[in-house]
Short mmCIF file of C-alpha atoms and ligand atoms in Angstrom, two decimals:
data_model
loop_
_atom_site.label_atom_id
_atom_site.label_comp_id
_atom_site.label_asym_id
_atom_site.label_seq_id
_atom_site.Cartn_x
_atom_site.Cartn_y
_atom_site.Cartn_z
CA MET A 1288 113.82 113.06 118.89
CA SER A 1289 111.81 109.39 118.64
CA GLU A 1290 114.28 105.95 116.74
CA VAL A 1291 115.42 106.51 113.76
CA ARG A 1292 112.78 104.42 111.82
CA THR A 1293 113.19 101.24 109.30
CA TYR A 1294 110.95 101.38 106.06
CA VAL A 1295 111.88 98.05 103.73
CA VAL A 1296 110.15 98.87 100.44
CA LEU A 1297 109.37 95.35 99.16
CA LEU A 1298 110.38 95.56 95.01
CA GLY A 1299 109.23 93.28 92.43
CA VAL A 1300 106.72 91.66 90.10
CA PRO A 1301 103.15 90.93 90.90
CA GLY A 1302 103.90 87.59 92.06
CA ALA A 1303 107.63 87.83 93.29
CA GLY A 1304 106.29 86.96 96.92
CA LYS A 1305 106.22 90.47 98.40
CA GLY A 1306 103.19 89.92 100.51
CA THR A 1307 104.54 86.04 101.62
CA GLN A 1308 107.64 87.76 102.38
CA ALA A 1309 105.97 90.71 104.26
CA LYS A 1310 103.87 88.79 106.38
CA LEU A 1311 107.05 86.92 107.44
CA LEU A 1312 109.10 90.06 108.15
CA GLU A 1313 106.44 91.34 110.26
CA GLN A 1314 106.50 87.81 112.80
CA SER A 1315 110.51 88.28 112.75
CA THR A 1316 110.70 91.87 113.06
CA GLY A 1317 107.85 92.89 114.65
CA LEU A 1318 107.65 95.91 111.85
CA PRO A 1319 103.86 95.97 110.19
CA GLN A 1320 103.77 94.95 107.11
CA VAL A 1321 101.82 97.91 104.91
CA SER A 1322 100.10 96.29 102.16
CA THR A 1323 98.33 99.13 100.13
CA GLY A 1324 96.61 96.14 97.99
CA ASP A 1325 95.37 94.79 101.50
CA ILE A 1326 93.66 98.15 102.75
CA PHE A 1327 92.30 98.49 99.04
CA ARG A 1328 90.62 94.84 99.39
CA TYR A 1329 89.75 95.82 102.64
CA ASN A 1330 87.96 98.92 101.82
CA LEU A 1331 86.55 96.59 98.98
CA LYS A 1332 84.89 94.26 100.82
CA ASN A 1333 83.12 96.58 103.18
CA GLN A 1334 81.88 98.73 100.59
CA THR A 1335 82.79 102.35 101.34
CA GLU A 1336 83.59 104.55 99.33
CA LEU A 1337 87.34 103.87 98.96
CA GLY A 1338 86.61 100.68 98.46
CA LYS A 1339 84.28 101.84 95.38
CA LEU A 1340 86.68 104.46 93.93
CA ALA A 1341 89.27 101.95 93.65
CA LYS A 1342 87.07 98.77 92.66
CA SER A 1343 86.70 99.69 88.83
CA TYR A 1344 90.76 100.49 88.81
CA MET A 1345 91.65 97.01 90.48
CA ASP A 1346 89.37 94.98 87.94
CA ARG A 1347 91.35 96.13 85.43
CA GLY A 1348 94.92 95.78 86.92
CA ASP A 1349 95.23 99.58 87.26
CA LEU A 1350 96.45 101.37 89.54
CA VAL A 1351 94.16 103.58 91.61
CA PRO A 1352 95.13 107.77 91.48
CA ASP A 1353 97.55 108.61 93.40
CA ASP A 1354 95.91 111.26 95.38
CA VAL A 1355 93.85 109.01 96.86
CA THR A 1356 96.68 105.99 97.35
CA ILE A 1357 99.46 108.67 98.75
CA ARG A 1358 97.15 110.40 101.53
CA MET A 1359 95.56 106.72 102.71
CA VAL A 1360 99.63 106.19 103.20
CA GLU A 1361 100.27 109.06 105.18
CA ASP A 1362 97.65 107.57 108.09
CA ARG A 1363 98.15 104.84 108.07
CA LEU A 1364 101.68 105.29 108.78
CA GLN A 1365 100.90 107.53 111.37
CA GLN A 1366 98.66 104.38 113.18
CA PRO A 1367 101.02 104.11 116.88
CA ASP A 1368 101.90 100.33 114.86
CA CYS A 1369 103.94 102.19 112.62
CA ALA A 1370 106.36 104.02 115.38
CA ARG A 1371 109.17 102.38 114.32
CA GLY A 1372 108.80 101.83 110.66
CA ALA A 1373 107.21 99.18 108.21
CA ILE A 1374 107.23 96.47 105.78
CA MET A 1375 105.70 98.53 102.72
CA ASP A 1376 104.23 95.66 100.21
CA GLY A 1377 103.15 97.47 97.19
CA PHE A 1378 103.96 101.33 97.70
CA PRO A 1379 105.39 103.02 96.20
CA ARG A 1380 103.91 101.72 93.31
CA ASN A 1381 105.51 104.58 89.97
CA LEU A 1382 107.99 107.06 90.68
CA VAL A 1383 105.00 110.12 92.25
CA GLN A 1384 104.78 107.42 95.26
CA ALA A 1385 107.76 107.09 95.78
CA ASP A 1386 108.32 111.06 95.49
CA ALA A 1387 105.55 111.21 97.93
CA PHE A 1388 106.99 108.68 100.39
CA ASP A 1389 110.30 110.15 100.41
CA LYS A 1390 108.66 113.06 101.75
CA ILE A 1391 106.61 111.50 104.35
CA THR A 1392 109.16 109.64 106.30
CA ALA A 1393 111.81 112.36 105.94
CA PRO A 1394 111.15 113.57 109.26
CA ASP A 1395 111.84 110.32 110.96
CA GLY A 1396 114.96 110.72 109.40
CA GLY A 1397 113.52 107.03 108.39
CA VAL A 1398 116.41 103.64 107.12
CA HIS A 1399 115.17 102.79 103.68
CA VAL A 1400 116.06 98.85 102.83
CA VAL A 1401 114.53 98.36 99.16
CA PRO A 1402 114.85 94.60 98.30
CA LEU A 1403 113.83 93.74 94.44
CA ILE A 1404 112.94 90.15 94.79
CA ASN A 1405 113.43 89.44 90.93
CA LEU A 1406 111.36 86.40 89.25
CA GLU A 1407 110.83 85.33 85.33
CA ASP A 1408 107.25 86.49 84.05
CA ASP A 1409 106.23 82.77 83.19
CA GLU A 1410 106.89 81.47 86.91
CA THR A 1411 104.92 84.83 88.14
CA ILE A 1412 101.95 83.64 86.15
CA ARG A 1413 102.13 80.28 87.02
CA ARG A 1414 102.66 81.62 90.72
CA ILE A 1415 99.35 84.04 90.52
CA THR A 1416 97.17 81.88 88.89
CA GLY A 1417 97.84 79.75 91.22
CA ARG A 1418 97.26 82.06 94.55
CA ARG A 1419 94.72 81.97 97.03
CA SER A 1420 94.33 83.64 100.07
CA CYS A 1421 92.37 83.62 102.88
CA ARG A 1422 89.25 85.35 103.37
CA THR A 1423 89.70 86.48 107.11
CA CYS A 1424 93.43 87.00 107.60
CA GLY A 1425 94.87 87.72 104.38
CA ALA A 1426 97.16 84.75 104.38
CA VAL A 1427 98.41 83.44 101.33
CA TYR A 1428 98.36 79.88 99.93
CA HIS A 1429 99.23 78.48 96.00
CA VAL A 1430 97.55 75.18 94.80
CA VAL A 1431 100.79 73.38 93.94
CA PHE A 1432 103.93 75.29 95.61
CA ASN A 1433 102.38 76.15 99.09
CA PRO A 1434 98.98 74.43 99.86
CA PRO A 1435 97.33 74.32 103.40
CA LYS A 1436 97.04 71.18 104.60
CA ILE A 1437 93.36 70.97 104.29
CA GLU A 1438 92.29 72.33 100.84
CA ASN A 1439 90.35 75.71 100.49
CA VAL A 1440 91.00 75.95 104.28
CA CYS A 1441 93.76 78.39 106.18
CA ASP A 1442 96.14 77.10 108.03
CA ILE A 1443 96.05 79.82 110.97
CA ASP A 1444 92.73 80.12 111.44
CA GLY A 1445 90.52 78.19 109.52
CA GLY A 1446 88.92 80.46 106.86
CA GLU A 1447 87.90 80.40 103.69
CA LEU A 1448 90.59 80.51 100.98
CA TYR A 1449 89.52 82.28 97.32
CA GLN A 1450 90.81 83.15 94.38
CA ARG A 1451 91.64 86.97 93.83
CA ASP A 1452 89.34 89.03 91.22
CA ASP A 1453 92.35 90.49 90.04
CA ASP A 1454 94.56 87.31 90.04
CA LYS A 1455 92.56 86.14 86.84
CA GLU A 1456 95.00 85.49 84.03
CA GLU A 1457 94.00 88.77 81.50
CA THR A 1458 94.03 90.74 84.32
CA VAL A 1459 97.34 89.37 85.74
CA ARG A 1460 98.86 90.18 82.35
CA ASN A 1461 98.35 93.96 82.05
CA ARG A 1462 99.28 93.77 85.75
CA LEU A 1463 102.49 92.98 84.76
CA PHE A 1464 102.31 95.56 81.94
CA VAL A 1465 101.55 98.17 84.63
CA TYR A 1466 104.37 96.72 86.75
CA TYR A 1467 106.82 97.27 83.70
CA LYS A 1468 105.94 100.66 82.27
CA GLN A 1469 105.20 102.61 86.12
CA THR A 1470 107.09 100.31 89.26
CA SER A 1471 110.01 99.41 87.42
CA PRO A 1472 111.34 102.99 86.86
CA LEU A 1473 111.51 102.45 90.84
CA ILE A 1474 115.21 100.36 90.36
CA GLY A 1475 116.67 103.03 88.81
CA TYR A 1476 115.33 105.05 91.32
CA TYR A 1477 116.56 102.99 94.89
CA PHE A 1478 119.51 101.96 93.06
CA ALA A 1479 120.66 105.59 92.91
CA LYS A 1480 119.95 106.32 96.21
CA GLY A 1481 122.64 103.17 97.13
CA VAL A 1482 119.64 101.07 98.92
CA LEU A 1483 118.64 98.44 96.27
CA ALA A 1484 119.22 94.86 96.78
CA GLU A 1485 118.35 92.02 94.23
CA VAL A 1486 117.09 89.03 95.48
CA ASP A 1487 116.48 85.75 93.41
CA GLY A 1488 112.77 85.18 94.50
CA SER A 1489 112.62 81.62 92.49
CA VAL A 1490 114.14 79.64 95.66
CA PRO A 1491 112.04 78.43 98.07
CA ILE A 1492 109.76 81.21 100.60
CA THR A 1493 112.06 80.52 103.47
CA GLU A 1494 115.57 80.96 101.73
CA VAL A 1495 114.02 84.15 100.04
CA GLN A 1496 113.17 85.22 103.99
CA GLN A 1497 116.99 84.21 105.07
CA ALA A 1498 118.29 86.30 102.14
CA LEU A 1499 115.47 89.40 103.29
CA LEU A 1500 116.43 89.16 106.84
CA ALA A 1501 120.50 89.26 106.39
CA LEU A 1502 119.49 92.64 103.99
CA MET A 1503 117.90 93.83 107.63
CA GLY A 1504 121.38 92.99 109.42
P1 AMP B 694 98.09 93.79 95.22
O1 AMP B 694 97.30 93.22 96.18
O2 AMP B 694 99.67 94.83 95.89
O3 AMP B 694 98.68 93.33 93.98
O4 AMP B 694 97.60 95.34 94.32
C1 AMP B 694 95.88 95.21 93.81
C2 AMP B 694 95.76 96.19 93.32
O5 AMP B 694 95.16 97.52 94.16
C3 AMP B 694 96.65 96.71 92.29
O6 AMP B 694 96.34 96.16 90.72
C4 AMP B 694 96.03 98.05 91.91
O7 AMP B 694 94.43 98.25 91.37
C5 AMP B 694 95.77 98.72 93.75
N1 AMP B 694 97.26 99.13 94.21
C6 AMP B 694 97.74 98.50 95.38
N2 AMP B 694 98.68 99.18 95.55
C7 AMP B 694 98.22 100.75 95.33
C8 AMP B 694 99.59 101.60 94.83
N3 AMP B 694 100.43 101.65 95.57
N4 AMP B 694 99.21 102.16 93.38
C9 AMP B 694 98.08 102.28 93.47
N5 AMP B 694 97.04 101.30 93.31
C10 AMP B 694 97.56 100.46 93.75
#
């Protein structure tokens, strides 16, 4: 049998820093970031069938249907770069997906580490509405808390920075509502399995990263 895989499932409200932390964890652990939001955005940009299907849900801040999302993640986790596991950013997002994720990863005897990155709602809204992403590499910045060296230009590859459509305030409020209604039950789900660990998301990015790395042992 191949080595046991490690799956880190990042939980937390939109804007808690899951994407930023997943990218840093990818660099330090070599496990790939699997961001369902990024995969949907890639499909949207390339106008694939999947992108067209996902668009209306994403525009409203609602979840894309489970069957489509689960199949997409299943395919992604079969790619060779996931041979040692993955850092899950934005999946699972409800109990049906969590159950499916358990079934997908069970044959690998996967070790799950589930950090919950805590952040107050007000701070969430401030963070998301100031968030900017690179069009080419997806790096994430904040106009005040984590600005690029040159305004609107990515430090990494010089790409243009843009604001995600669903990062506008009206959509952010619905995304928070969807989080509390559908995603927050996962806190109890993973707590009961003994794999949940809370992390303070309000401290600087490097401190959150240290706390996450400490959890991974
Ligand atoms: P994110 O980048 O994680 O904030 O995701 C952006 C949007 O993509 C969400 O508001 C959903 O519309 C969709 N999405 C991302 N992950 C999932 C998921 N696991 N299940 C359903 N929809 C998702």
